[in-house]
mmCIF file of C-alpha atoms in Angstrom:
data_model
loop_
_atom_site.group_PDB
_atom_site.id
_atom_site.type_symbol
_atom_site.label_atom_id
_atom_site.label_comp_id
_atom_site.label_asym_id
_atom_site.label_seq_id
_atom_site.Cartn_x
_atom_site.Cartn_y
_atom_site.Cartn_z
ATOM 1 C CA MET D 1 181.722 174.892 181.377
ATOM 2 C CA THR D 2 178.619 172.894 180.505
ATOM 3 C CA SER D 3 175.140 174.225 180.887
ATOM 4 C CA ILE D 4 172.491 172.123 182.551
ATOM 5 C CA ALA D 5 168.923 172.359 181.326
ATOM 6 C CA ASN D 6 166.325 173.425 183.867
ATOM 7 C CA PRO D 7 164.409 170.223 184.719
ATOM 8 C CA ASP D 8 161.361 172.320 185.664
ATOM 9 C CA PHE D 9 161.205 174.081 182.271
ATOM 10 C CA LYS D 10 158.423 171.732 181.151
ATOM 11 C CA TYR D 11 156.229 173.060 183.990
ATOM 12 C CA TYR D 12 156.814 176.668 182.959
ATOM 13 C CA LYS D 13 155.899 175.726 179.376
ATOM 14 C CA THR D 14 152.732 174.016 180.634
ATOM 15 C CA LEU D 15 151.700 177.179 182.493
ATOM 16 C CA GLU D 16 152.742 179.628 179.767
ATOM 17 C CA GLY D 17 149.888 181.630 178.301
ATOM 18 C CA THR D 18 146.860 183.711 179.202
ATOM 19 C CA TRP D 19 144.314 182.363 181.687
ATOM 20 C CA LYS D 20 140.868 183.809 182.554
ATOM 21 C CA ASP D 21 138.003 182.921 184.877
ATOM 22 C CA ASP D 22 134.468 182.494 183.533
ATOM 23 C CA LYS D 23 133.195 185.671 185.256
ATOM 24 C CA GLY D 24 135.823 187.939 183.678
ATOM 25 C CA THR D 25 137.055 189.210 187.055
ATOM 26 C CA CYS D 26 140.500 187.593 186.938
ATOM 27 C CA GLU D 27 143.188 187.211 184.296
ATOM 28 C CA ALA D 28 146.673 185.751 184.667
ATOM 29 C CA VAL D 29 149.456 185.868 182.097
ATOM 30 C CA LEU D 30 152.398 183.538 182.699
ATOM 31 C CA ASN D 31 155.524 183.260 180.606
ATOM 32 C CA SER D 32 158.062 180.459 180.406
ATOM 33 C CA GLY D 33 160.688 182.826 181.830
ATOM 34 C CA ALA D 34 158.959 182.643 185.242
ATOM 35 C CA GLY D 35 157.107 185.955 185.007
ATOM 36 C CA ILE D 36 153.455 186.368 185.987
ATOM 37 C CA GLU D 37 150.926 189.197 185.866
ATOM 38 C CA ILE D 38 147.553 188.883 187.564
ATOM 39 C CA ARG D 39 144.656 191.292 187.203
ATOM 40 C CA TYR D 40 141.924 190.746 189.785
ATOM 41 C CA ALA D 41 138.931 193.056 190.240
ATOM 42 C CA SER D 42 140.560 196.493 189.861
ATOM 43 C CA GLY D 43 143.978 195.416 191.152
ATOM 44 C CA LYS D 44 147.167 194.164 189.561
ATOM 45 C CA LEU D 45 150.110 191.995 190.585
ATOM 46 C CA ALA D 46 153.399 191.560 188.692
ATOM 47 C CA SER D 47 155.909 189.047 189.990
ATOM 48 C CA SER D 48 158.209 186.193 189.228
ATOM 49 C CA TYR D 49 157.329 182.675 190.271
ATOM 50 C CA SER D 50 158.782 179.237 190.818
ATOM 51 C CA VAL D 51 157.180 175.838 190.387
ATOM 52 C CA MET D 52 157.328 172.446 192.016
ATOM 53 C CA ASP D 53 155.915 169.121 190.960
ATOM 54 C CA ALA D 54 153.142 168.416 193.490
ATOM 55 C CA MET D 55 154.062 164.732 193.705
ATOM 56 C CA LYS D 56 157.697 165.568 194.545
ATOM 57 C CA LEU D 57 156.465 168.083 197.123
ATOM 58 C CA MET D 58 154.279 165.453 198.752
ATOM 59 C CA LEU D 59 157.139 162.932 198.835
ATOM 60 C CA ASN D 60 159.619 165.481 200.247
ATOM 61 C CA GLN D 61 157.324 166.557 203.085
ATOM 62 C CA GLY D 62 157.956 163.332 204.980
ATOM 63 C CA GLY D 63 161.566 164.290 205.619
ATOM 64 C CA MET D 64 161.105 167.999 206.264
ATOM 65 C CA MET D 65 160.231 168.950 209.825
ATOM 66 C CA GLY D 66 157.460 171.526 210.005
ATOM 67 C CA MET D 67 156.379 171.209 206.360
ATOM 68 C CA THR D 68 152.592 171.058 206.336
ATOM 69 C CA TYR D 69 151.472 171.907 202.806
ATOM 70 C CA THR D 70 148.189 170.225 201.879
ATOM 71 C CA ILE D 71 148.068 168.982 198.298
ATOM 72 C CA HIS D 72 144.795 169.904 196.578
ATOM 73 C CA VAL D 73 142.743 167.252 194.800
ATOM 74 C CA GLY D 74 144.019 167.131 191.215
ATOM 75 C CA GLU D 75 147.040 169.358 191.918
ATOM 76 C CA GLU D 76 149.909 168.729 189.534
ATOM 77 C CA ILE D 77 152.068 171.858 189.918
ATOM 78 C CA LYS D 78 152.483 174.087 192.987
ATOM 79 C CA ILE D 79 153.154 177.713 192.038
ATOM 80 C CA ASN D 80 155.136 179.919 194.434
ATOM 81 C CA LEU D 81 154.799 183.637 193.787
ATOM 82 C CA ILE D 82 157.695 185.825 194.890
ATOM 83 C CA ASN D 83 155.326 188.803 195.362
ATOM 84 C CA ARG D 84 151.821 187.780 196.470
ATOM 85 C CA ILE D 85 150.233 191.226 196.886
ATOM 86 C CA VAL D 86 147.651 192.650 194.462
ATOM 87 C CA TYR D 87 147.788 196.445 194.348
ATOM 88 C CA GLU D 88 145.136 198.950 193.364
ATOM 89 C CA GLY D 89 147.269 201.991 192.668
ATOM 90 C CA ASP D 90 149.415 202.247 195.796
ATOM 91 C CA LYS D 91 146.939 200.387 198.064
ATOM 92 C CA THR D 92 147.332 196.702 198.876
ATOM 93 C CA VAL D 93 143.933 195.069 198.375
ATOM 94 C CA TYR D 94 144.390 191.297 197.922
ATOM 95 C CA ARG D 95 146.921 188.583 198.668
ATOM 96 C CA VAL D 96 147.351 185.407 196.631
ATOM 97 C CA SER D 97 147.217 182.791 199.408
ATOM 98 C CA GLU D 98 147.531 179.738 197.133
ATOM 99 C CA ALA D 99 148.366 179.150 193.481
ATOM 100 C CA TRP D 100 148.403 175.799 191.741
ATOM 101 C CA TYR D 101 147.689 174.019 188.469
ATOM 102 C CA GLY D 102 145.810 170.771 187.819
ATOM 103 C CA ASN D 103 143.411 169.213 185.329
ATOM 104 C CA GLU D 104 144.039 171.956 182.736
ATOM 105 C CA GLU D 105 143.002 174.669 185.243
ATOM 106 C CA LEU D 106 144.909 177.360 187.121
ATOM 107 C CA HIS D 107 143.691 177.871 190.694
ATOM 108 C CA LEU D 108 144.199 181.043 192.741
ATOM 109 C CA GLU D 109 143.008 181.670 196.271
ATOM 110 C CA MET D 110 142.594 185.433 196.681
ATOM 111 C CA MET D 111 142.329 186.863 200.177
ATOM 112 C CA ASP D 112 140.751 190.299 200.662
ATOM 113 C CA LEU D 113 143.154 192.184 202.941
ATOM 114 C CA TYR D 114 140.357 194.318 204.416
ATOM 115 C CA ASP D 115 137.957 191.638 205.627
ATOM 116 C CA GLY D 116 139.954 188.387 205.303
ATOM 117 C CA ASN D 117 137.391 186.859 202.908
ATOM 118 C CA LYS D 118 138.892 184.269 200.549
ATOM 119 C CA ASP D 119 137.755 183.589 197.001
ATOM 120 C CA ASP D 120 138.791 180.493 195.087
ATOM 121 C CA ILE D 121 139.284 181.495 191.477
ATOM 122 C CA VAL D 122 139.478 178.875 188.699
ATOM 123 C CA LEU D 123 141.019 180.033 185.441
ATOM 124 C CA THR D 124 141.140 178.272 182.096
ATOM 125 C CA ARG D 125 143.592 178.843 179.284
ATOM 126 C CA VAL D 126 142.599 181.310 176.589
ATOM 127 C CA LYS D 127 143.004 179.445 173.316
ATOM 128 C CA ALA D 128 145.259 181.217 170.867
ATOM 129 C CA GLU D 129 144.246 181.120 167.249
ATOM 130 C CA GLU D 130 145.735 178.065 165.617
ATOM 131 C CA VAL D 131 148.791 179.024 163.598
ATOM 132 C CA PRO D 132 149.740 176.478 160.951
ATOM 133 C CA VAL D 133 152.991 174.626 161.593
ATOM 134 C CA PRO D 134 155.494 175.345 158.803
ATOM 135 C CA GLU D 135 156.791 172.466 156.670
ATOM 136 C CA GLY D 136 159.600 170.592 158.429
ATOM 137 C CA GLU D 137 158.552 171.701 161.939
ATOM 138 C CA TYR D 138 156.635 169.884 164.664
ATOM 139 C CA GLN D 139 154.346 171.162 167.426
ATOM 140 C CA CYS D 140 154.489 169.022 170.556
ATOM 141 C CA SER D 141 151.802 168.823 173.237
ATOM 142 C CA CYS D 142 154.346 170.261 175.729
ATOM 143 C CA GLY D 143 154.368 173.541 173.793
ATOM 144 C CA TYR D 144 157.620 173.057 171.855
ATOM 145 C CA ARG D 145 157.491 174.104 168.233
ATOM 146 C CA GLY D 146 160.354 173.618 165.806
ATOM 147 C CA PRO D 147 162.571 171.028 164.204
ATOM 148 C CA VAL D 148 162.737 167.584 165.788
ATOM 149 C CA GLY D 149 164.448 164.277 165.359
ATOM 150 C CA ARG D 150 162.993 161.144 166.878
ATOM 151 C CA PHE D 151 162.193 162.838 170.227
ATOM 152 C CA CYS D 152 160.927 166.261 171.298
ATOM 153 C CA PRO D 153 163.933 168.273 172.543
ATOM 154 C CA GLU D 154 161.866 169.806 175.391
ATOM 155 C CA CYS D 155 159.936 166.926 176.959
ATOM 156 C CA GLY D 156 161.510 163.839 175.374
ATOM 157 C CA LYS D 157 158.233 162.550 173.906
ATOM 158 C CA GLU D 158 158.816 160.124 171.029
ATOM 159 C CA ILE D 159 157.674 161.527 167.687
ATOM 160 C CA SER D 160 155.660 158.991 165.722
#
């Protein structure tokens, strides 16, 4: 039996990390294993997620009856949360209506379940302290870190 690499892994690696908005009201932590935690106001959401290349989504809509997803300006990756509800204790307080990534930003549309008000939240990646790359290893822009040959084993980028 041969294993087939996940072609979407590069998107999970792109999203991996901690993201925060400039007001400090929202934080999202995504891992490359498709797990996400969102803290918004005093609520919390923990879920798994899937991704889709926005360009592929746009191209596939033509053949799918009833598909009416609107691509956002600059959207590169559509994020589908399995659980979209933000809980405060045992109360449901918000719903993540939309989630997407583009132009180095993570976008969340949070809907207040009490009054229906929607907030568009823009999060930027929290920069981790630079850790020096050990001798004989390479750190690629896709997030891969380790030994390489002529090409990155994750994204296929040629190493110069």
